[in-house]
Tab-separated table of N, CA, C and O in Angstrom:
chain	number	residue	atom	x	y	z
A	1	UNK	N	20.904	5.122	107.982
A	1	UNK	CA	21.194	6.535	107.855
A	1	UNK	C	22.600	6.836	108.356
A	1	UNK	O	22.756	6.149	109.366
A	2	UNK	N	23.390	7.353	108.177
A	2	UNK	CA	24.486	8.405	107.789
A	2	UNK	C	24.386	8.741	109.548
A	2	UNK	O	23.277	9.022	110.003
A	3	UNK	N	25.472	8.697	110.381
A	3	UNK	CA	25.479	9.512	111.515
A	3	UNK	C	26.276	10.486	111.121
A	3	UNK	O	27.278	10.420	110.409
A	4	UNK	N	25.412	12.049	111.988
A	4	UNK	CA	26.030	13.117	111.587
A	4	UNK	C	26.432	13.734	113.357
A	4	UNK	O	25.992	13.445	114.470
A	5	UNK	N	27.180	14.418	112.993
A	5	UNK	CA	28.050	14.915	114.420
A	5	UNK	C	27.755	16.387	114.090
A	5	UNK	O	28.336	17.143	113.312
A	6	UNK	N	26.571	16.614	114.984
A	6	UNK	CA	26.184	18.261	114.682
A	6	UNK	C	26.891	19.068	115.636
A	6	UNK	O	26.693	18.842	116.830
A	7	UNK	N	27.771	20.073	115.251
A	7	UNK	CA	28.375	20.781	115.201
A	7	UNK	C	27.977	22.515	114.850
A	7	UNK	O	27.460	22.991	113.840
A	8	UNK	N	28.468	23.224	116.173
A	8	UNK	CA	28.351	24.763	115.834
A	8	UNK	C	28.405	24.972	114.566
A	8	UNK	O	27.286	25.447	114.370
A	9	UNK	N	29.022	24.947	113.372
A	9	UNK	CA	30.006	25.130	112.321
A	9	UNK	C	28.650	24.488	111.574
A	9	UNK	O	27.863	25.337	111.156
A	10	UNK	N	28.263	22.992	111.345
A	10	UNK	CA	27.438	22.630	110.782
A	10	UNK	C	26.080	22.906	110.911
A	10	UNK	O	25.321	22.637	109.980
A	11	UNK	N	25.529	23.587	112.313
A	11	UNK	CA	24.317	24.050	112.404
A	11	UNK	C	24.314	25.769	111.301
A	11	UNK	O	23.573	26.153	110.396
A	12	UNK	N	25.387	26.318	111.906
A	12	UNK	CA	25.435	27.563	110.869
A	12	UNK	C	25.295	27.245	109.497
A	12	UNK	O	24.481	27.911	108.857
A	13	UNK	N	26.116	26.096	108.758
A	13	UNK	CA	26.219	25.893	107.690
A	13	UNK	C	24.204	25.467	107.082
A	13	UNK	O	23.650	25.887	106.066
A	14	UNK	N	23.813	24.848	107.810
A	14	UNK	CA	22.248	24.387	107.555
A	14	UNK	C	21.404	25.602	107.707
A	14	UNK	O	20.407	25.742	106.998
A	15	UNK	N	21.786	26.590	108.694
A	15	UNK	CA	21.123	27.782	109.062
A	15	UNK	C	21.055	28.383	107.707
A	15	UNK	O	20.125	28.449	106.903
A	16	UNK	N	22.877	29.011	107.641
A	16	UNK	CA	22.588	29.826	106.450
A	16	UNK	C	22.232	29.246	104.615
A	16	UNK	O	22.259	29.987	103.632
A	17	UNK	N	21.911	27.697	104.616
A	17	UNK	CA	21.704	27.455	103.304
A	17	UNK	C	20.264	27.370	103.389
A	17	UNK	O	19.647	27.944	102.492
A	18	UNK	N	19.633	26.801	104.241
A	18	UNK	CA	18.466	26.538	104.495
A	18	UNK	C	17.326	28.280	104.615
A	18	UNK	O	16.532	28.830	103.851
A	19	UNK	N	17.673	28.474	105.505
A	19	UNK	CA	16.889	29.871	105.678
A	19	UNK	C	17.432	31.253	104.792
A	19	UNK	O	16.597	31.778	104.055
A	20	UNK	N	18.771	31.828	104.850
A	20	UNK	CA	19.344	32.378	104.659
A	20	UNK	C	19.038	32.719	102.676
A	20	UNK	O	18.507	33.604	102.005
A	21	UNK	N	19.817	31.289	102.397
A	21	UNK	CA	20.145	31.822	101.103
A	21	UNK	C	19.028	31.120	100.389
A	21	UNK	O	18.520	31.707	99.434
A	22	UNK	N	18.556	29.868	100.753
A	22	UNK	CA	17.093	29.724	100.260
A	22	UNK	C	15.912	30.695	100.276
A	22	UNK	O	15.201	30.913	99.295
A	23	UNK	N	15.759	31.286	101.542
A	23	UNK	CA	14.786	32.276	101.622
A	23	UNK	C	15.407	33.375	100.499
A	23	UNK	O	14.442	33.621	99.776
A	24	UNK	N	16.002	33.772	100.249
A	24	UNK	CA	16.941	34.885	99.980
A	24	UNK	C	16.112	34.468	98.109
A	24	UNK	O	15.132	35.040	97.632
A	25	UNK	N	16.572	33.834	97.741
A	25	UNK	CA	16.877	33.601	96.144
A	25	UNK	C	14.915	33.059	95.889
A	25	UNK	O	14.539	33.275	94.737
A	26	UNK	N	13.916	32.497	96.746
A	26	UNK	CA	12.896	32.475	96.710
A	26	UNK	C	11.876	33.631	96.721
A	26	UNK	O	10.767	33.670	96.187
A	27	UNK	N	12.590	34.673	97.544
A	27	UNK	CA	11.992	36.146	97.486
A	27	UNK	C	12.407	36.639	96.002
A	27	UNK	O	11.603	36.947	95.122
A	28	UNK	N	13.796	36.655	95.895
A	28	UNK	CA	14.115	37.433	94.540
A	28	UNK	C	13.637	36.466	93.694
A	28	UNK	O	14.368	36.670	92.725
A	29	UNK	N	13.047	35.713	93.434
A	29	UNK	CA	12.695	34.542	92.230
A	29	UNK	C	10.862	35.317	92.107
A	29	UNK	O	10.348	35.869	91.135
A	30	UNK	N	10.384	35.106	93.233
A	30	UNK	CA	8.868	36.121	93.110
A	30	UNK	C	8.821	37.622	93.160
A	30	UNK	O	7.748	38.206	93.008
A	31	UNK	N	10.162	38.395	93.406
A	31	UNK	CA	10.226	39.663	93.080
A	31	UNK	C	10.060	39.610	91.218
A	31	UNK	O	9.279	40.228	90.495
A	32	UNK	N	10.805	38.921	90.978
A	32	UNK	CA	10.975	39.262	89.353
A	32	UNK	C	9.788	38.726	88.809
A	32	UNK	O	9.264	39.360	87.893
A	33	UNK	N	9.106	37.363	89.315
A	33	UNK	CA	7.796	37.355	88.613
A	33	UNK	C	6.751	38.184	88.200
A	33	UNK	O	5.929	38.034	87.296
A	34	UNK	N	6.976	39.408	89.301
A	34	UNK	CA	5.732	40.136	89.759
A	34	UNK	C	6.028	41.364	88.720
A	34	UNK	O	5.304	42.278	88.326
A	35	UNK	N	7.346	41.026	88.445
A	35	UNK	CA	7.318	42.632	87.410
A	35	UNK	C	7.729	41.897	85.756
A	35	UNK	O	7.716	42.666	84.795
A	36	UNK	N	8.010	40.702	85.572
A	36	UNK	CA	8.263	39.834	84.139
A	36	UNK	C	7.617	39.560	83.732
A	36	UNK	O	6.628	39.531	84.463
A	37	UNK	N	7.441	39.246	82.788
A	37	UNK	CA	6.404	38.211	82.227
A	37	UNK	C	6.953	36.558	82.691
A	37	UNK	O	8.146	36.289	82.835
A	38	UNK	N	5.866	35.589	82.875
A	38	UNK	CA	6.503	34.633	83.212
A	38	UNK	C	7.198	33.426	82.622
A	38	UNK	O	7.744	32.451	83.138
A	39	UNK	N	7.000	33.809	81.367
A	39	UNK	CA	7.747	32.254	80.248
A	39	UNK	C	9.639	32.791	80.179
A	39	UNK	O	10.664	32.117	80.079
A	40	UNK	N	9.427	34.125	80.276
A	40	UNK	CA	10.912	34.354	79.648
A	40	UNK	C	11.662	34.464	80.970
A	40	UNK	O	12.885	34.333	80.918
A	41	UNK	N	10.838	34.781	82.643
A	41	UNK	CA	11.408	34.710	83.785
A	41	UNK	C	12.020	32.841	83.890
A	41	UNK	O	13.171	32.558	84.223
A	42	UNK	N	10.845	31.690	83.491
A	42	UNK	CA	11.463	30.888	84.057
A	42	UNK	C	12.268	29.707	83.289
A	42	UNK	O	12.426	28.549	83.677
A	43	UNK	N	12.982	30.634	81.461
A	43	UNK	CA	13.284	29.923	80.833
A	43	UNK	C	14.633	30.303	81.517
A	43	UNK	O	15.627	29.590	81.664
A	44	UNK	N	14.483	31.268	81.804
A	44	UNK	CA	16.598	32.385	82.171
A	44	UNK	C	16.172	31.019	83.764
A	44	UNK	O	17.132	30.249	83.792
A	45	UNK	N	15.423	30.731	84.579
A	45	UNK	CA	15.555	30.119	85.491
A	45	UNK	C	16.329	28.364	84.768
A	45	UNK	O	17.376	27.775	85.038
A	46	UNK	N	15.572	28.154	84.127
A	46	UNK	CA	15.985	27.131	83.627
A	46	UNK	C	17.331	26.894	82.869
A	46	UNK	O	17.525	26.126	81.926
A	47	UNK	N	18.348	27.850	83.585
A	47	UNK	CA	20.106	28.192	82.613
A	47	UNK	C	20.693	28.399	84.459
A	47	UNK	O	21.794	28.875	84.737
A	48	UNK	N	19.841	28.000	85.338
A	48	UNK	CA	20.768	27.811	86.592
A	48	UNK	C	21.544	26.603	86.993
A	48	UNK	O	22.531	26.767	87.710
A	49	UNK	N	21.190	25.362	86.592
A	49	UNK	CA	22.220	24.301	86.559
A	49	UNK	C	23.404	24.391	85.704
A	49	UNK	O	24.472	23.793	85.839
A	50	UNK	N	22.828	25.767	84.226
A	50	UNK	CA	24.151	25.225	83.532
A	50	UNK	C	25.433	26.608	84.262
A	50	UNK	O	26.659	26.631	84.370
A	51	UNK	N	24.571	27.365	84.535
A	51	UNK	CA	25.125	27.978	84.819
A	51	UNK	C	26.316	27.636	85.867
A	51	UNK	O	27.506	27.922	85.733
A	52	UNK	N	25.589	26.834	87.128
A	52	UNK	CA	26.301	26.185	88.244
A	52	UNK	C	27.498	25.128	87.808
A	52	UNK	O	28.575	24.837	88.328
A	53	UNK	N	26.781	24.668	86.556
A	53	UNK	CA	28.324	23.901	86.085
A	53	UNK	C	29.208	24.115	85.464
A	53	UNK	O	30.241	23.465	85.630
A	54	UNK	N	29.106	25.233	84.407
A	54	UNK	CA	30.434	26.238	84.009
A	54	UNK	C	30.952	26.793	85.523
A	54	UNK	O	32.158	26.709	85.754
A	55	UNK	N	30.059	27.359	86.555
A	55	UNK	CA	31.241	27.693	88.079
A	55	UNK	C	31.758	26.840	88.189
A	55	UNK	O	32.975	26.780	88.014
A	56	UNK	N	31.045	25.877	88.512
A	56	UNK	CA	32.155	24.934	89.086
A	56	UNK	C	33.427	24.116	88.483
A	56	UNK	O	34.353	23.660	89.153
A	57	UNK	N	33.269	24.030	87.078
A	57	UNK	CA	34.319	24.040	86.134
A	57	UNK	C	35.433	24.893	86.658
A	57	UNK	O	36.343	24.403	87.325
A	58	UNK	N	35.348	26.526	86.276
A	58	UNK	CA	35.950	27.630	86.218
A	58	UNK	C	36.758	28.133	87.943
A	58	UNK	O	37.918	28.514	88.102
A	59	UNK	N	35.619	27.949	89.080
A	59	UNK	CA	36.093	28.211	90.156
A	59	UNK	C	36.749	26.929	91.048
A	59	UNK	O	37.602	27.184	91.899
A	60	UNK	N	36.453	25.997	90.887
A	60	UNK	CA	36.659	24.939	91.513
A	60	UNK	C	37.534	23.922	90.559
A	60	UNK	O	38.033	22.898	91.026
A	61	UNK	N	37.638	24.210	89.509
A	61	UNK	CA	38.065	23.225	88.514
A	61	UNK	C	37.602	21.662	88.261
A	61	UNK	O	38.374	20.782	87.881
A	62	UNK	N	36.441	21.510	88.493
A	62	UNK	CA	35.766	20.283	88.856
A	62	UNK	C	35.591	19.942	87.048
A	62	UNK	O	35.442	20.820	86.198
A	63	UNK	N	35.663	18.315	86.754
A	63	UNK	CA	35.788	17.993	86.087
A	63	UNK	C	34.556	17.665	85.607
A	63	UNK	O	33.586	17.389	86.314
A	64	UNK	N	34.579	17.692	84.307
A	64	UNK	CA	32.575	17.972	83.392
A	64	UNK	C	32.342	16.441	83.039
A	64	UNK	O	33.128	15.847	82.301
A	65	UNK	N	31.341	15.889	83.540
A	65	UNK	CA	31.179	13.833	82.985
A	65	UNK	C	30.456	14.426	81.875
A	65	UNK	O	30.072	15.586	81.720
A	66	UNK	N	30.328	13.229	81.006
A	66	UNK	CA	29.324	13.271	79.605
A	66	UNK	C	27.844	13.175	80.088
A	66	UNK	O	26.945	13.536	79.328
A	67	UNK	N	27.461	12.502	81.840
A	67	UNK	CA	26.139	13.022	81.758
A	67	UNK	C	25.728	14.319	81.822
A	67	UNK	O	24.827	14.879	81.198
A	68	UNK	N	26.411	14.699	82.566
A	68	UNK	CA	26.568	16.431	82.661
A	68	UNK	C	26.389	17.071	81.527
A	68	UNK	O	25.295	17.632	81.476
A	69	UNK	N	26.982	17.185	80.699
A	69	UNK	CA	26.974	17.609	79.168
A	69	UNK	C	25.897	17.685	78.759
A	69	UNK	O	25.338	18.723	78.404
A	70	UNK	N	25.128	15.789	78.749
A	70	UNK	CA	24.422	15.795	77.973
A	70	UNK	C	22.712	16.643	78.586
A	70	UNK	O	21.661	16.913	78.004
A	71	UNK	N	23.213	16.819	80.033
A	71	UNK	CA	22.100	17.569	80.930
A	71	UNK	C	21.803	18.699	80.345
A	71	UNK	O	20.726	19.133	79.936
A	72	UNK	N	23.320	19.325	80.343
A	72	UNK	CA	23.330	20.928	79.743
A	72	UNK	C	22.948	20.823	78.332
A	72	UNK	O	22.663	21.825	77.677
A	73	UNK	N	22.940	20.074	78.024
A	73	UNK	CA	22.390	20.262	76.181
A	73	UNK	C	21.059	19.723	75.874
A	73	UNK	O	20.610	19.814	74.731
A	74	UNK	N	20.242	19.031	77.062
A	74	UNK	CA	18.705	18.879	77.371
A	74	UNK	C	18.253	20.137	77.907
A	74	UNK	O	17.118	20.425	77.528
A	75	UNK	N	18.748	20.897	78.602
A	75	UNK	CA	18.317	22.220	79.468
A	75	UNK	C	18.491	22.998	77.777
A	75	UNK	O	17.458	23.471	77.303
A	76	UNK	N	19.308	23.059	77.255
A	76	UNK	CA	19.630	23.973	76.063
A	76	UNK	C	18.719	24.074	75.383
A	76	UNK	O	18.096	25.124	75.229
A	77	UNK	N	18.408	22.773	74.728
A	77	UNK	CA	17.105	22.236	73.897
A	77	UNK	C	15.324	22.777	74.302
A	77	UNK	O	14.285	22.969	73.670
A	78	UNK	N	15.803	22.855	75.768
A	78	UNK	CA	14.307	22.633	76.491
A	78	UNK	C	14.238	24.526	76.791
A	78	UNK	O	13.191	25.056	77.164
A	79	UNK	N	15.473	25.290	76.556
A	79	UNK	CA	15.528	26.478	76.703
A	79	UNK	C	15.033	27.520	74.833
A	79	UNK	O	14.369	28.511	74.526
A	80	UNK	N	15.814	26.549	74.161
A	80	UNK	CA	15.319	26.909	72.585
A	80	UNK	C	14.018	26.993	72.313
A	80	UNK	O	13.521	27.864	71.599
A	81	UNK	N	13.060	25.567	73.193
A	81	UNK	CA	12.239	25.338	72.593
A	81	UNK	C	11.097	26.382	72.992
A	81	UNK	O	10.076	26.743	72.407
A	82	UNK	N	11.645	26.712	74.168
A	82	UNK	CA	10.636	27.786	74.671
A	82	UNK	C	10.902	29.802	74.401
A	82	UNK	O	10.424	30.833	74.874
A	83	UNK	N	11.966	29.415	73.346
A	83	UNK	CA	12.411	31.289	72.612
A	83	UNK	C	11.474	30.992	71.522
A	83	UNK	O	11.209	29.985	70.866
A	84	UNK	N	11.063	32.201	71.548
A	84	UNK	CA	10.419	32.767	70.258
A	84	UNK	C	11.362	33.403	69.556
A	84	UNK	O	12.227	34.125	70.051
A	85	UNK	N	11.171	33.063	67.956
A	85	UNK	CA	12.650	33.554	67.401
A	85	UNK	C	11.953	34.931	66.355
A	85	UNK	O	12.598	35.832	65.818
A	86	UNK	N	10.656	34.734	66.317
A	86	UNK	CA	10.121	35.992	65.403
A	86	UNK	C	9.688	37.026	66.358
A	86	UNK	O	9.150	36.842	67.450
A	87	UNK	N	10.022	38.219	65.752
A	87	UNK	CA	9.468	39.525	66.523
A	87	UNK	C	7.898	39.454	66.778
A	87	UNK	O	7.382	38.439	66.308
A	88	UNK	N	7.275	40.089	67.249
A	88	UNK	CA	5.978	39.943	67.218
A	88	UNK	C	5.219	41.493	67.938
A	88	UNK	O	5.159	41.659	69.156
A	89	UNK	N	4.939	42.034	67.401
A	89	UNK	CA	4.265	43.642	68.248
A	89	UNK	C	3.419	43.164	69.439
A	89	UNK	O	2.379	42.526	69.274
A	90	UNK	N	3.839	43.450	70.479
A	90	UNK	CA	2.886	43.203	72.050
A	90	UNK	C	1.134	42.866	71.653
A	90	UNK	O	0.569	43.524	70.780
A	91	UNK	N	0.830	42.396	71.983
A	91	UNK	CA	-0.506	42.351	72.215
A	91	UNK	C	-1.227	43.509	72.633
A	91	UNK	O	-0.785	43.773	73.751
A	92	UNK	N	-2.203	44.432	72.287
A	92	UNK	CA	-2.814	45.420	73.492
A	92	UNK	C	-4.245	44.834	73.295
A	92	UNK	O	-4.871	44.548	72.274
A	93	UNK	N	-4.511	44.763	74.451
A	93	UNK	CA	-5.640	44.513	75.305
A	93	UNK	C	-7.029	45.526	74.841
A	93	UNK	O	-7.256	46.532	75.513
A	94	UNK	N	-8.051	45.121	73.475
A	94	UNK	CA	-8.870	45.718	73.392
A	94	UNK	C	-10.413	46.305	74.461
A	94	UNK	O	-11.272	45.795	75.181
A	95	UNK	N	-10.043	47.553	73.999
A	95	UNK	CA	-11.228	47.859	75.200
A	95	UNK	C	-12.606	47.774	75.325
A	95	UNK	O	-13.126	48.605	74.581
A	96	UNK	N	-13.430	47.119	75.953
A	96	UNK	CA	-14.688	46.602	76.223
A	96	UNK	C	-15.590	47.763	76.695
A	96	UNK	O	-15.380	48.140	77.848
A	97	UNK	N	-16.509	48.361	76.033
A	97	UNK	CA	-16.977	49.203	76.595
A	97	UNK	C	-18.649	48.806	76.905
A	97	UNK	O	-19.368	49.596	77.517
């Protein structure tokens, strides 16, 4: 294992990714369940890696490998496959009397 030299600076850094912004994005991930429906909440979930790698392209200028690519164009595929491309009138729920 890796020796690490824990540090003020690095305990904050674990604090706030760990509790902070994990807790943070796990609440808002079951806020939106509770009011979405759930196929179309966790296909938009499933466009957060690509998303993270156009940032980091754009803000960081980090350079794109061809596995990368070919990640984002498996997420793409695996995002198509789950759109419905025909309209369809809601379902209503017949009543049982």
């Amino acid at each position: 294992l890796p020796q690490v030299e824990w540090t003020l600076q690095l305990v904050a850094i674990v604090f706030y990714e760990g509790a902070l912004a994990t807790g943070f994005a796990m609440w808002a991930q079951m806020t939106v369940l509770q009011s979405l429906p759930a196929v179309p909440t966790n296909l938009t979930l499933m466009t957060v890696p690509v998303v993270g790698l156009i940032s980091s392209v754009v803000v960081v200028d980090e350079t794109v490998t061809l596995a990368a690519i070919f990640g984002a164009v498996l997420i793409g595929i695996g995002v198509l496959t789950g759109v419905n491309f025909r309209s369809r009138p809601a379902a209503v729920p017949s009543r049982v009397d």
